[in-house]
Amino acid sequence: MENELKPFWQKFFGFNWKFGLFLIVLICIPRFMLVLDANETANYRFIGLIMLISAVAPFVFLSKHGRKTIGLTKPTKKFLLLCAFILGLISSMVMYIAGVSLYGHSFENWYVYIGKSYNIRDGIIGNEKLIMFMIMAITGMIFSPIGEELFFRGIVHSSFAKSFGNLKASFIDGTAFAITHLSHFGLIFINGKWKFLPIPALLWVSGMFAVSIIFYFCRKNTGSLWGATVCHAAFNLGMIYSIFYLLN
């Protein structure tokens, strides 16, 4: 019987929930702290590094069989990739509408707070704004979707699924994903001070859990992690568009 882990790692782990928990502790806790630090210092260079580490984790730990097991394969239903993209856009627009309806353009609106990290200059218009948007959109549609989906819906999900099944695993990786994103919004750094926003944070984390389930739904129905990645990329595109053109 083929093992999902490379021979070296088989000495230390089984491909099960304990391995999944190890990965969450290894990646998510440092990432949480790095994002908080970036929000305070406006230095985001290490965020790209943690996304890179998340993306390469399946290649470091898993055998070829293991990578196939987690969904690093061609989609079995390629036409559903378009559906995944549309679903991602819709999800991001739901989050935009919810944020504006409840909190307007205040920093209690998750997109407004996240948008401050983009350093969009006041009064920026026309081609200059379009170029900046395109740069942010392209990077936002590549780095975090690939890194997070290979990690959360890929190696972490499959580790827990081996022990508990796919349904419970989707709730576990979704919870880890959502709580990790509390560092992006909920604990906010404004006017030189840290502040916790209980209700907006709860809504944001709930939204991130919901989109995590949607990403898994796309992964399951396309038969590939690329379904989740496309949906995630579309979500980020919708969020970045909202920040640039609906909130600014």
XYZ file of C-alpha atoms in Angstrom:
248
model
C 0.000 0.000 0.000
C 1.413 3.379 -1.035
C 2.091 5.934 1.668
C 1.178 9.574 1.278
C 4.311 10.760 3.075
C 7.846 10.637 1.748
C 9.965 7.897 3.362
C 11.935 10.329 5.545
C 8.784 11.752 7.168
C 7.286 8.310 7.748
C 9.812 7.923 10.572
C 8.103 10.736 12.469
C 4.484 10.924 11.293
C 1.543 9.014 9.996
C -0.708 10.692 7.450
C -3.471 11.444 9.950
C -4.970 14.125 12.178
C -1.805 14.413 14.277
C 0.165 15.331 11.163
C -2.535 17.822 10.169
C -2.419 19.428 13.602
C 1.377 19.604 13.406
C 1.095 21.489 10.091
C -1.433 23.953 11.497
C 0.825 24.738 14.454
C 3.910 24.910 12.226
C 2.420 27.315 9.668
C -0.639 29.090 11.079
C 0.764 30.380 14.369
C 3.845 32.031 12.782
C 1.656 33.379 9.990
C -0.796 34.860 12.506
C 2.007 36.692 14.290
C 3.654 37.843 11.058
C 0.415 39.346 9.735
C -0.193 41.209 12.992
C 3.352 42.557 12.850
C 2.879 43.568 9.211
C -0.320 45.440 10.064
C 1.588 47.383 12.725
C 4.810 48.041 10.803
C 3.395 48.156 7.233
C 6.166 45.714 6.261
C 4.542 42.835 4.376
C 7.608 41.173 2.896
C 7.389 38.090 5.118
C 3.752 37.397 4.189
C 4.808 36.310 0.711
C 7.377 34.011 2.301
C 4.797 32.263 4.488
C 2.568 31.779 1.427
C 5.500 30.240 -0.414
C 6.167 27.878 2.488
C 2.476 26.906 2.530
C 2.587 26.172 -1.202
C 5.716 24.016 -1.060
C 4.622 22.018 2.013
C 2.954 19.274 -0.095
C 6.135 18.890 -2.133
C 8.327 18.746 0.974
C 6.255 16.218 2.911
C 4.286 14.195 0.369
C 5.122 11.462 -2.102
C 3.761 11.533 -5.622
C 0.887 9.373 -4.415
C 0.290 11.776 -1.531
C 0.161 14.801 -3.813
C -2.390 13.012 -5.971
C -4.380 12.117 -2.862
C -4.703 15.751 -1.761
C -5.971 16.808 -5.197
C -2.882 17.963 -7.060
C -4.307 16.569 -10.272
C -5.987 17.856 -13.397
C -9.676 18.715 -12.868
C -12.018 15.886 -13.864
C -14.732 18.411 -14.718
C -12.952 21.367 -16.295
C -16.141 23.206 -17.205
C -16.865 23.535 -13.479
C -13.802 25.766 -13.130
C -15.844 28.595 -14.630
C -18.601 27.906 -12.118
C -15.980 27.990 -9.348
C -14.731 31.365 -10.596
C -18.254 32.821 -10.650
C -18.982 31.411 -7.192
C -15.831 33.049 -5.852
C -16.820 36.439 -7.283
C -20.319 36.165 -5.842
C -18.925 35.242 -2.423
C -16.641 38.281 -2.378
C -19.540 40.551 -3.351
C -21.677 39.122 -0.535
C -18.889 39.999 1.907
C -18.663 43.498 0.394
C -22.416 44.108 0.659
C -22.495 42.808 4.232
C -19.580 45.014 5.271
C -20.977 48.196 3.707
C -24.523 47.546 4.919
C -23.417 47.050 8.509
C -20.419 49.362 8.863
C -20.258 51.688 5.858
C -16.752 52.982 5.147
C -15.511 52.718 8.731
C -12.636 50.507 9.857
C -15.208 48.101 11.285
C -15.769 47.108 7.649
C -13.316 44.273 6.907
C -12.597 45.363 3.333
C -11.898 48.939 4.453
C -9.359 47.792 7.050
C -7.690 45.286 4.718
C -7.588 47.958 2.028
C -5.401 50.221 4.161
C -2.530 47.775 3.652
C -2.642 48.553 -0.093
C -1.622 52.168 0.567
C -3.933 53.536 -2.119
C -3.079 57.212 -2.516
C -5.923 59.684 -2.043
C -7.116 61.087 -5.347
C -5.548 58.366 -7.490
C -7.534 57.988 -10.724
C -7.420 56.775 -14.294
C -4.571 54.662 -15.620
C -2.478 55.049 -12.484
C -5.260 53.527 -10.400
C -5.899 50.828 -13.001
C -2.228 49.816 -13.085
C -2.051 49.612 -9.300
C -5.281 47.604 -9.231
C -3.976 45.174 -11.845
C -0.725 44.641 -9.936
C -2.575 43.971 -6.692
C -5.177 41.798 -8.445
C -2.618 39.620 -10.232
C -0.542 39.055 -7.104
C -3.679 38.532 -5.009
C -5.012 35.960 -7.455
C -1.791 33.950 -7.507
C 0.103 33.857 -4.222
C -2.467 33.438 -1.465
C -4.891 31.210 -3.438
C -2.141 28.760 -4.411
C -0.432 28.840 -1.017
C -3.600 28.596 1.045
C -5.398 26.023 -1.070
C -2.446 23.641 -1.329
C -2.120 23.986 2.418
C -5.655 24.187 3.870
C -7.819 22.349 1.315
C -4.869 20.184 0.306
C -2.422 18.695 2.775
C -4.202 19.764 5.982
C -7.663 18.711 4.840
C -6.509 15.340 3.552
C -4.573 14.610 6.751
C -7.685 15.113 8.861
C -9.890 13.366 6.283
C -7.770 10.228 6.632
C -8.795 10.100 10.304
C -12.266 11.663 10.365
C -13.641 11.735 6.818
C -14.075 14.620 4.403
C -17.057 16.327 6.065
C -15.439 16.707 9.472
C -12.108 17.548 7.844
C -13.715 20.401 5.896
C -14.977 21.878 9.174
C -11.554 21.507 10.786
C -9.542 23.061 7.950
C -12.246 25.719 7.571
C -11.970 26.621 11.247
C -8.175 26.833 11.022
C -8.471 28.985 7.886
C -11.039 31.307 9.482
C -9.180 31.792 12.774
C -5.927 32.411 10.912
C -7.681 35.249 9.065
C -8.526 36.926 12.367
C -5.051 38.440 12.071
C -6.137 40.135 8.822
C -9.204 41.686 10.436
C -10.759 41.641 13.877
C -7.588 42.489 15.746
C -6.909 45.865 14.138
C -4.101 48.393 14.487
C -5.487 51.917 14.161
C -3.999 55.263 15.226
C -1.028 53.576 16.850
C -3.151 51.292 19.035
C -4.410 47.717 18.900
C -8.150 47.220 19.136
C -10.360 44.134 19.125
C -13.747 44.376 17.392
C -15.824 41.479 18.781
C -18.914 41.551 16.541
C -17.175 42.542 13.254
C -14.485 39.952 14.025
C -17.110 37.250 14.583
C -18.820 38.144 11.304
C -15.512 38.177 9.420
C -14.381 34.840 10.831
C -17.803 33.347 10.069
C -17.534 34.647 6.517
C -14.070 33.163 6.121
C -15.337 29.827 7.416
C -18.206 29.940 4.913
C -15.936 30.692 1.945
C -13.605 27.925 3.109
C -16.506 25.476 2.808
C -17.239 26.901 -0.649
C -13.597 26.413 -1.658
C -13.774 22.791 -0.508
C -17.053 22.347 -2.427
C -15.257 23.509 -5.584
C -12.307 21.226 -4.890
C -14.623 18.245 -4.421
C -16.777 18.871 -7.474
C -13.914 19.594 -9.877
C -11.916 16.657 -8.556
C -8.884 18.894 -8.108
C -7.369 21.515 -5.837
C -7.386 23.798 -8.861
C -11.150 24.138 -8.444
C -10.641 25.565 -4.959
C -7.738 27.703 -6.172
C -9.767 29.246 -9.008
C -12.659 30.002 -6.643
C -10.252 31.544 -4.129
C -8.556 33.613 -6.843
C -11.933 34.962 -7.955
C -12.829 35.808 -4.361
C -9.618 37.801 -4.010
C -10.266 39.542 -7.331
C -13.718 40.597 -6.149
C -12.336 41.801 -2.820
C -9.552 43.824 -4.439
C -11.978 45.322 -6.986
C -14.284 46.308 -4.129
C -11.422 47.976 -2.266
C -10.169 49.901 -5.297
C -13.388 50.864 -7.059
C -16.301 50.523 -4.651
C -14.725 51.830 -1.449
C -12.211 54.338 -2.891
